[in-house]
Coordinates of C-alpha atoms and ligand atoms in Angstrom, one line a residue:
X1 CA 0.0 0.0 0.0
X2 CA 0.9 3.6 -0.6
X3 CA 2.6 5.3 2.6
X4 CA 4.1 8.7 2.7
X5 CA 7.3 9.9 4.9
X6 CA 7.6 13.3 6.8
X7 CA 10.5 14.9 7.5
X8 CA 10.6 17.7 9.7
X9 CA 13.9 20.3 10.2
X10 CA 13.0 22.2 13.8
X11 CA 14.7 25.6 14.0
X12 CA 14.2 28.4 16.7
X13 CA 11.5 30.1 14.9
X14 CA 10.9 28.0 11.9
X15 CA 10.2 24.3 10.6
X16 CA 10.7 23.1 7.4
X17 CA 9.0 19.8 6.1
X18 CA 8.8 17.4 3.6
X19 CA 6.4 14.6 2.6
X20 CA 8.5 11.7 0.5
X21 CA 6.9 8.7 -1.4
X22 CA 7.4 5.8 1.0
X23 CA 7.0 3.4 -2.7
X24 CA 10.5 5.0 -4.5
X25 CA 13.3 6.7 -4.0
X26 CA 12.6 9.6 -5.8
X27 CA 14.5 12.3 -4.1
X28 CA 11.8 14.7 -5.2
X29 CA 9.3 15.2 -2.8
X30 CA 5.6 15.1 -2.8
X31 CA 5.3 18.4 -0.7
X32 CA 7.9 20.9 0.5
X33 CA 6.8 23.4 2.8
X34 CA 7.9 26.0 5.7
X35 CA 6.1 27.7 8.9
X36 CA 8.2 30.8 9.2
X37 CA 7.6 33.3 12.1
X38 CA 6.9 30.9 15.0
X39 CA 6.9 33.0 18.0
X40 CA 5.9 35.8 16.6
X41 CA 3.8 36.3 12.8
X42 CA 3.7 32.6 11.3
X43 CA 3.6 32.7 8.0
X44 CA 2.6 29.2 6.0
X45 CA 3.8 28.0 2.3
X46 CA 4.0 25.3 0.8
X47 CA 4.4 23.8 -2.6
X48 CA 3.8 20.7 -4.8
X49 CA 6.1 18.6 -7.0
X50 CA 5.6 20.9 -9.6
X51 CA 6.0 24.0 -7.6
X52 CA 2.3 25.2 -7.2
X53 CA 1.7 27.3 -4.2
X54 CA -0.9 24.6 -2.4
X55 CA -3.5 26.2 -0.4
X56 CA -2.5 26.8 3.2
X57 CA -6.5 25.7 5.1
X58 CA -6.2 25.2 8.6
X59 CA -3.2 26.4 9.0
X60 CA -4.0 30.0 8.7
X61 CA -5.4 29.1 12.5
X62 CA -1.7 29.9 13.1
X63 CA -1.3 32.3 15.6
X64 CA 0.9 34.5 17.5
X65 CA 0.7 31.6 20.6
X66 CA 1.4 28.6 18.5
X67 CA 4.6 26.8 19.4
X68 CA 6.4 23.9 17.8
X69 CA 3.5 21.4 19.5
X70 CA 0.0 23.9 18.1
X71 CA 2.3 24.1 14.9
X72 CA 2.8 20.3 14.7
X73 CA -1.1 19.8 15.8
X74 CA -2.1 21.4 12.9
X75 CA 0.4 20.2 10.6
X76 CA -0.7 16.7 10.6
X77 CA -4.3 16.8 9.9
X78 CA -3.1 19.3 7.4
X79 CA -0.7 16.5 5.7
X80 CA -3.5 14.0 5.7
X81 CA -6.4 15.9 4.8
X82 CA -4.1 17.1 1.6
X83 CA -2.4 13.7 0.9
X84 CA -6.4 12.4 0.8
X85 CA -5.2 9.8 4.2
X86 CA -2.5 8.6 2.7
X87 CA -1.3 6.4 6.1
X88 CA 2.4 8.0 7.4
X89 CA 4.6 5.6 7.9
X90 CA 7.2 7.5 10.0
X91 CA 8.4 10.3 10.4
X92 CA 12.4 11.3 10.4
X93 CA 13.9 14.7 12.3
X94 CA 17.0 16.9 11.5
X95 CA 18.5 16.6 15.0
X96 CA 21.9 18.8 15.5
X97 CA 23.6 16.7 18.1
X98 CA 23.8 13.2 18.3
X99 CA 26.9 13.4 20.9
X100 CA 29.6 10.3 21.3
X101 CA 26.9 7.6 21.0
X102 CA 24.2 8.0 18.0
X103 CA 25.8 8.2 14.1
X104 CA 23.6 6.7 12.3
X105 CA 20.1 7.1 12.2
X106 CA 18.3 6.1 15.1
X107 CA 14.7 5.4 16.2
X108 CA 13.6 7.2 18.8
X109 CA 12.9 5.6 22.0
X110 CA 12.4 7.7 25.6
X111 CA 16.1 6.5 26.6
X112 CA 17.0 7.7 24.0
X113 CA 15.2 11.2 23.9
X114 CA 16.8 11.4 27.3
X115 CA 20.2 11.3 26.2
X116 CA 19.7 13.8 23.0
X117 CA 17.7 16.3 25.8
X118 CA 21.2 15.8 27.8
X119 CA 23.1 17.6 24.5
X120 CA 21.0 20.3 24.8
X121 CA 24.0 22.9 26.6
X122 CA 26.0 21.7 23.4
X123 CA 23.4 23.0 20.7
X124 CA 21.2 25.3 22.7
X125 CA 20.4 27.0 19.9
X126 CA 18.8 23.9 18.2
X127 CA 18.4 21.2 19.9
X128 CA 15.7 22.5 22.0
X129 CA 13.6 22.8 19.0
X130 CA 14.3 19.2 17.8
X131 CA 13.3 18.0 20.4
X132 CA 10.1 20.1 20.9
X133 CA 9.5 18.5 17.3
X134 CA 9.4 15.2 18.2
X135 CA 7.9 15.5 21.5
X136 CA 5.1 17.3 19.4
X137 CA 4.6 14.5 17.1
X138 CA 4.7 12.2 19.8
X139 CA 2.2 13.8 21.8
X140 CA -0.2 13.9 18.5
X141 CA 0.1 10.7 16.8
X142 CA 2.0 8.5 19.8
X143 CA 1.4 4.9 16.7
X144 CA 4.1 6.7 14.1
X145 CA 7.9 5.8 14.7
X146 CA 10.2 8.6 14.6
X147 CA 14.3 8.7 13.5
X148 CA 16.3 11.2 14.2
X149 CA 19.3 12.1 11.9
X150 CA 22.4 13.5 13.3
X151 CA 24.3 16.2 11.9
X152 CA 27.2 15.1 13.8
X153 CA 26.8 11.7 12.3
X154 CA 29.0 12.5 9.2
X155 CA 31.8 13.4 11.2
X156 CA 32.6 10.1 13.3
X157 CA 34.8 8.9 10.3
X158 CA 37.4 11.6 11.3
X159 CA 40.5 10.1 12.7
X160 CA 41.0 10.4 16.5
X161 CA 43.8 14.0 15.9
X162 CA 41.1 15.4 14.1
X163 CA 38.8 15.2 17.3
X164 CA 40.9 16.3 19.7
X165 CA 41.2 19.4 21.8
X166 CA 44.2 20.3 23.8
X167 CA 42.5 20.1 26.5
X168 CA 43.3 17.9 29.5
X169 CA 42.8 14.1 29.1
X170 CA 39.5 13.7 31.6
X171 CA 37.8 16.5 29.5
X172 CA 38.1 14.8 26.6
X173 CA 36.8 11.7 28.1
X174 CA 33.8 13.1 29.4
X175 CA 33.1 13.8 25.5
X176 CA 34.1 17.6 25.5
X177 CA 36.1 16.8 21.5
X178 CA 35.6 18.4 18.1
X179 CA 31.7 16.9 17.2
X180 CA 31.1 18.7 13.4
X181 CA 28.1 19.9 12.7
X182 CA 25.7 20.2 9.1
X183 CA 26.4 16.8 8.4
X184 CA 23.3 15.7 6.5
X185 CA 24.2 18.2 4.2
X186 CA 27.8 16.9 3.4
X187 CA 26.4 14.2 3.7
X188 CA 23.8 14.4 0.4
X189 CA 26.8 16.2 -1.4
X190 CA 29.3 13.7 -1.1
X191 CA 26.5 11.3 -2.7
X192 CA 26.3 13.5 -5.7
X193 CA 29.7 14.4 -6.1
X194 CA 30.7 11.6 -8.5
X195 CA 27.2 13.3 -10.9
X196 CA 29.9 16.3 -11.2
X197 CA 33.4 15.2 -10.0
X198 CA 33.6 11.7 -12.2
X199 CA 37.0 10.0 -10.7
X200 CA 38.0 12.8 -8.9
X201 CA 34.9 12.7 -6.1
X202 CA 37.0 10.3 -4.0
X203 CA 39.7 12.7 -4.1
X204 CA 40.7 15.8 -2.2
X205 CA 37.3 17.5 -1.5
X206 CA 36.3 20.8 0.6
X207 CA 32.9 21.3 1.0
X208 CA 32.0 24.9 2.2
X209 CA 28.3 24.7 3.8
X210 CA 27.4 28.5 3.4
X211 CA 24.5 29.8 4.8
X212 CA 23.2 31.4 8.2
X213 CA 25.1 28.7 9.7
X214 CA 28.6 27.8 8.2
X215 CA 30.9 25.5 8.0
X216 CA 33.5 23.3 5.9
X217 CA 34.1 19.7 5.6
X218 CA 37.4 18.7 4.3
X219 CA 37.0 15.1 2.4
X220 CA 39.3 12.0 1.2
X221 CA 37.1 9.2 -0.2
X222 CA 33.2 11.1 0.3
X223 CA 33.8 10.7 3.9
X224 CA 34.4 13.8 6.4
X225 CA 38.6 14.1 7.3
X226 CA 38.3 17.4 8.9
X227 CA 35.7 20.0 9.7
X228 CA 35.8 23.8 11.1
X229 CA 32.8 23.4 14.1
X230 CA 34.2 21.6 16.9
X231 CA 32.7 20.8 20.3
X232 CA 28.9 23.2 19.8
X233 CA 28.2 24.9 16.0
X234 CA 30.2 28.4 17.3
X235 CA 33.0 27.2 16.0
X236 CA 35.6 27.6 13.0
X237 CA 33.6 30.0 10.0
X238 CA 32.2 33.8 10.7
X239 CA 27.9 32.9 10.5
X240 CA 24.7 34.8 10.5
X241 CA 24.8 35.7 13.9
X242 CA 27.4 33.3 15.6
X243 CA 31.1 35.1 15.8
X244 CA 32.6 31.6 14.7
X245 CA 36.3 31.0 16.0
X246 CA 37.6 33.0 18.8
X247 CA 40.4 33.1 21.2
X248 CA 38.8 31.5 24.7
X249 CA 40.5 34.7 26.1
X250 CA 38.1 36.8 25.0
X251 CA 35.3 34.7 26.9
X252 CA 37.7 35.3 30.2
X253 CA 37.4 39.0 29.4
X254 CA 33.8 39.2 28.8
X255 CA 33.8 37.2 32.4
X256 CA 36.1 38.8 34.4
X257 CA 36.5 42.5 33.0
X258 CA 32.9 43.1 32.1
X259 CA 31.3 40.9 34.9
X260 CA 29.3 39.4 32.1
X261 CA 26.9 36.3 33.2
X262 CA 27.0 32.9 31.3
X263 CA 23.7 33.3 29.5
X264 CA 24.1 37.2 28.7
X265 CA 27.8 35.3 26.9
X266 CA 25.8 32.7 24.9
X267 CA 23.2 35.6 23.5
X268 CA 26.3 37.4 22.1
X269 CA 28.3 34.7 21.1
X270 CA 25.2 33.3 19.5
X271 CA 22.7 36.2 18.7
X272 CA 24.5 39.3 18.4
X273 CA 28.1 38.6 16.5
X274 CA 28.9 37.4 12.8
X275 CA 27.5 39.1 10.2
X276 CA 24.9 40.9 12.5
X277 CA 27.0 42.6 14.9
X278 CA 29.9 43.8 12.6
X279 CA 27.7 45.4 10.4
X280 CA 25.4 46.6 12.7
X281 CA 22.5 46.0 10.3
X282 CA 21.5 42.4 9.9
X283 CA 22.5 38.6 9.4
X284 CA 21.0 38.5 5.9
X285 CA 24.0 38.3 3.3
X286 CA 21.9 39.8 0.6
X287 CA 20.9 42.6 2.2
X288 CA 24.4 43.4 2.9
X289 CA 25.4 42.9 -0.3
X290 CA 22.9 45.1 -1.3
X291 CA 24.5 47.7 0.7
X292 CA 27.0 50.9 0.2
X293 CA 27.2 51.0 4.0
X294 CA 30.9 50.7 5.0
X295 CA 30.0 48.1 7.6
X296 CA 28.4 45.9 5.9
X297 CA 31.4 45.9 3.1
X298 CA 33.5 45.1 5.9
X299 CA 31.0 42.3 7.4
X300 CA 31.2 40.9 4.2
X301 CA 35.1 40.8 3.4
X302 CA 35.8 39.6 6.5
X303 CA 33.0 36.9 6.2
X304 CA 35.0 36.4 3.1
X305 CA 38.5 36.2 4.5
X306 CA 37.8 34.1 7.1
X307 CA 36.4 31.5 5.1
X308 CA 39.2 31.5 3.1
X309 CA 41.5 31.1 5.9
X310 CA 39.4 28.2 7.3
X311 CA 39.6 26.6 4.0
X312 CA 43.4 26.8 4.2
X313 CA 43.6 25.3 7.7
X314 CA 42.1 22.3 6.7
X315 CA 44.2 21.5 4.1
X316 CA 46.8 19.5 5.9
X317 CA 44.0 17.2 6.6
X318 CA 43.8 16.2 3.4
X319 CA 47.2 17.0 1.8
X320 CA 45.9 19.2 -1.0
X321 CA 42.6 20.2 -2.8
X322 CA 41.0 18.7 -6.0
X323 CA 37.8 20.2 -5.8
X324 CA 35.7 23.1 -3.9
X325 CA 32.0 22.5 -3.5
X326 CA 29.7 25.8 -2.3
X327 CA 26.5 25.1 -1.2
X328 CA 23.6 26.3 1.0
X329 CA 22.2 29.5 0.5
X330 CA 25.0 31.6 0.1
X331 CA 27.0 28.9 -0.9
X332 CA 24.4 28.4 -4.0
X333 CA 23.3 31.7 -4.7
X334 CA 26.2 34.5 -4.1
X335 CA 28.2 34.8 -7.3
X336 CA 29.9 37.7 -5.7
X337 CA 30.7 35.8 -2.1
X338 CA 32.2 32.7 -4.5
X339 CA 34.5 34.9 -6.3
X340 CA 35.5 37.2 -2.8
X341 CA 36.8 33.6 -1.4
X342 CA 38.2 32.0 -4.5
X343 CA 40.6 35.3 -4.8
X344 CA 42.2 34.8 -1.3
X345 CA 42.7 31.2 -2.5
X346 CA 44.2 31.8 -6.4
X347 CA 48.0 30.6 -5.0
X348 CA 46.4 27.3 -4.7
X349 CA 45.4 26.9 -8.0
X350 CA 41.9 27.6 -7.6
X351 CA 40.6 30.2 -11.5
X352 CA 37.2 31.1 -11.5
X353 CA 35.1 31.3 -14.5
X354 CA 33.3 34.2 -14.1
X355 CA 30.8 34.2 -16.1
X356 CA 29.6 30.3 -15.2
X357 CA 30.2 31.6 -11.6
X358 CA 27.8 34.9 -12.4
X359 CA 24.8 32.6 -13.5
X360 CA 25.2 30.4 -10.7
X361 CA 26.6 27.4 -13.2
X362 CA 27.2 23.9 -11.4
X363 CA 31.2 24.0 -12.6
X364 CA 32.3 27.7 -12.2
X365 CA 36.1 26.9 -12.6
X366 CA 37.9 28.2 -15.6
X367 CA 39.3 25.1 -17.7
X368 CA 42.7 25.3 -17.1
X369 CA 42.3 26.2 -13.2
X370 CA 43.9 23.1 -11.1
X371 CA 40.9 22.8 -8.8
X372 CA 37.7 22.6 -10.0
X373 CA 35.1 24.7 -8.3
X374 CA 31.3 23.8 -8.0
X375 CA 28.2 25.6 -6.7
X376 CA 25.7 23.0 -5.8
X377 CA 22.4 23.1 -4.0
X378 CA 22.0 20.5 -1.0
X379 CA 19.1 18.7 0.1
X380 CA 18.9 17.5 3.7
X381 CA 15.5 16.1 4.0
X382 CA 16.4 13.5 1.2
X383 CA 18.9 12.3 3.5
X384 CA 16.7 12.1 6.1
X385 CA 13.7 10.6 3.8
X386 CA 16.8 7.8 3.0
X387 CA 17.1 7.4 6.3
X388 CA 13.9 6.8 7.0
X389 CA 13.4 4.1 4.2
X390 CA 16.3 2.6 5.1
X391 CA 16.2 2.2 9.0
X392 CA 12.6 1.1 8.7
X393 CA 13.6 -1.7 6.1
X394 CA 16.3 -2.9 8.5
X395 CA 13.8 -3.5 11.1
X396 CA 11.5 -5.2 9.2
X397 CA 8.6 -2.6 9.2
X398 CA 6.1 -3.1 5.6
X399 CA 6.6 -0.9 3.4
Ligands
AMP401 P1 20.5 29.2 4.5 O1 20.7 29.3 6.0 O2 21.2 28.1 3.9 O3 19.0 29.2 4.2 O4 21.0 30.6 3.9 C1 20.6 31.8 4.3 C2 21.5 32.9 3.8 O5 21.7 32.8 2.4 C3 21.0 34.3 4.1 O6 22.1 35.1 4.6 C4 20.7 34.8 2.7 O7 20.8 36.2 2.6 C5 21.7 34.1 1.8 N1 21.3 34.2 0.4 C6 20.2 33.5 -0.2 N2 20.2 33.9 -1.5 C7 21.2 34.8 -1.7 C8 21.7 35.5 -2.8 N3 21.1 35.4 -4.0 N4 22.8 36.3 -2.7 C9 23.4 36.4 -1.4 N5 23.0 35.8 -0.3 C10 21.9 34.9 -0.5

């Protein structure tokens, strides 16, 4: 019989989901839609296969009270009503942090909601809202199994070095080591990069995951070597609104100098740095980029320079670069961001063609540069939706 799978991607103020054919392994899906605006305006969309707007119903009930769980409650009858009871057959979650003991996809059981709610100090600003998810589709329809899919997963082929902090020996044991985060998205780009990269996908590989989070994953073989987020998703690239790498001194300072609390840290760390707080204006690249401002300019070339020298740190990892991947929004969609980064990085053989990389082309390397340079759109809910099929054919569950 014909089942459908859900994913749902749980951020602070927003969820994304996706409804995937349970009978192939299409990685187009049925439905794609977003509730932007939770906690303050929600706003509703949604769109078919072929990209028609599909009509929003009972969600417009959607208020300025409704949380993850009033979202979720009307989500559901919303999926079935429009997918004419089409039974779901489970339904997979983005979750950041899977910590030292879940990689792989896992189904969700109370011990293990337990352990994922203990990771919550390592991903405060996400894993709180995973977890509301499936707590929400729990509380609603308690018969459907739900898998979570960890974006620290990817990272657990990295070799023990590449985990480490210099950190005392009974930190490290306790589980305070470099985790890696956006890892479903490396994860669906280094399936496609043999579509693009032929022989040379199971070469020297960085992947930089550009959007209001960032990171890179330096790859040998598809699988994660290196990455620039470490122990919580502050780390390693400039972001949105996270500051990204910073000398732990500066933490001392805020501490002791300022007599700043913990939490008032975290907001600033977290809410107030990156993009956002050196320009002053906003976290949204293409509004900068839109701007004359002289902050912004400067937001956006050191957004630019950092990157670049994150890319160069991970290069020992891997001993040399065959290939750069962008992706994500900026990643995907900022010719101008591309070409700022690939000019710190021309010594290492990296040409730009600029007109591929002005239309947003899938190879935007010149010919004769040594690395070839890709702009590629990810898809994380077709990992999870892979995930899904796959874990529930493991256990034996009907398709
Ligand atoms: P994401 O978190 O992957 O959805 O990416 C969001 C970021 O991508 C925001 O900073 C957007 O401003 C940025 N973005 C999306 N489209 C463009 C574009 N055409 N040019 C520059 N930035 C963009």
């Amino acid at each position: 019989m014909r089942r459908v799978f859900l994913t749902l991607n749980a951020g602070s103020s927003s969820l994304k989901f996706a409804v995937f054919d349970s009978d192939n392994s299409s990685t187009t899906p049925l439905t794609k839609g977003t509730i932007a605006g939770i906690g303050g305006t929600p706003v509703f969309s949604a769109r078919d296969t072929a990209g028609g707007a599909l009509d929003a119903g009972a969600m417009t009930a959607l208020d300025v009270a409704s949380d993850h769980e009033t979202v979720i409650a009307l989500l559901l009858p919303w999926l079935a009503n429009h997918f004419g009871g089409l039974p779901l057959l489970a339904v997979g979650h983005r979750v950041v942090h899977g910590g030292q003991h879940y990689r792989d996809p896992t189904l969700i059981s109370p011990s293990v909601l337990q352990y994922l709610e203990a990771l919550v100090p390592l991903a405060p600003l996400h894993q709180p809202h995973n977890i509301a998810a499936i707590r929400a589709v729990a509380k609603w329809r308690p018969d459907i199994p739900q898998i979570a899919c960890f974006d620290t997963g990817f990272h657990r082929s990295q070799n023990h070095l590449a985990q480490l902090f210099a950190l005392p020996r009974d930190l490290t044991d306790e589980g305070v080591i470099r985790y890696g985060f956006h890892g479903l998205s490396y994860d669906y780009i280094a399936s496609i990069l043999p579509n693009h990269l032929g022989d040379r996908a199971s070469g020297r590989v960085i992947v930089a995951h550009l959007g209001n989070g960032s990171s890179m994953c330096a790859m040998k073989d598809r699988k994660s070597v290196a990455t620039t987020m470490g122990f919580t998703a502050l780390d390693g690239l400039m972001m949105g609104r996270r500051c990204g790498a910073l000398d732990p001194g500066v933490v001392l300072y805020l501490m002791q100098a300022k007599g700043m609390a913990a939490p008032d840290i975290e907001t600033l760390l977290y809410k107030h740095s990156g993009l956002l707080g050196v320009s002053g204006m906003t976290n949204d690249m293409q509004v900068l980029q839109d701007s004359d401002n002289p902050h912004a300019q400067e937001a956006i070339a050191l957004f630019c320079y950092r990157a670049a020298s994150s890319l160069a740190g991970l290069l020992p990892a891997i001993g040399g670069l065959d290939a750069l991947v962008f992706t994500a929004g900026i990643g995907e969609n900022s010719a101008p961001i591309r070409k700022a980064i690939c000019d710190h990085l021309g010594w290492l053989g990296i040409t730009l063609d600029d007109a591929a990389n002005d239309r947003n082309a899938t190879r935007i390397s010149a010919a004769h540069s040594q690395v070839g340079v890709f702009a590629l759109p990810t898809n994380e809910e077709t990992v999870v939706a892979d995930a899904c099929r796959g874990l529930l054919t493991r256990a034996g569950k009907p398709e």
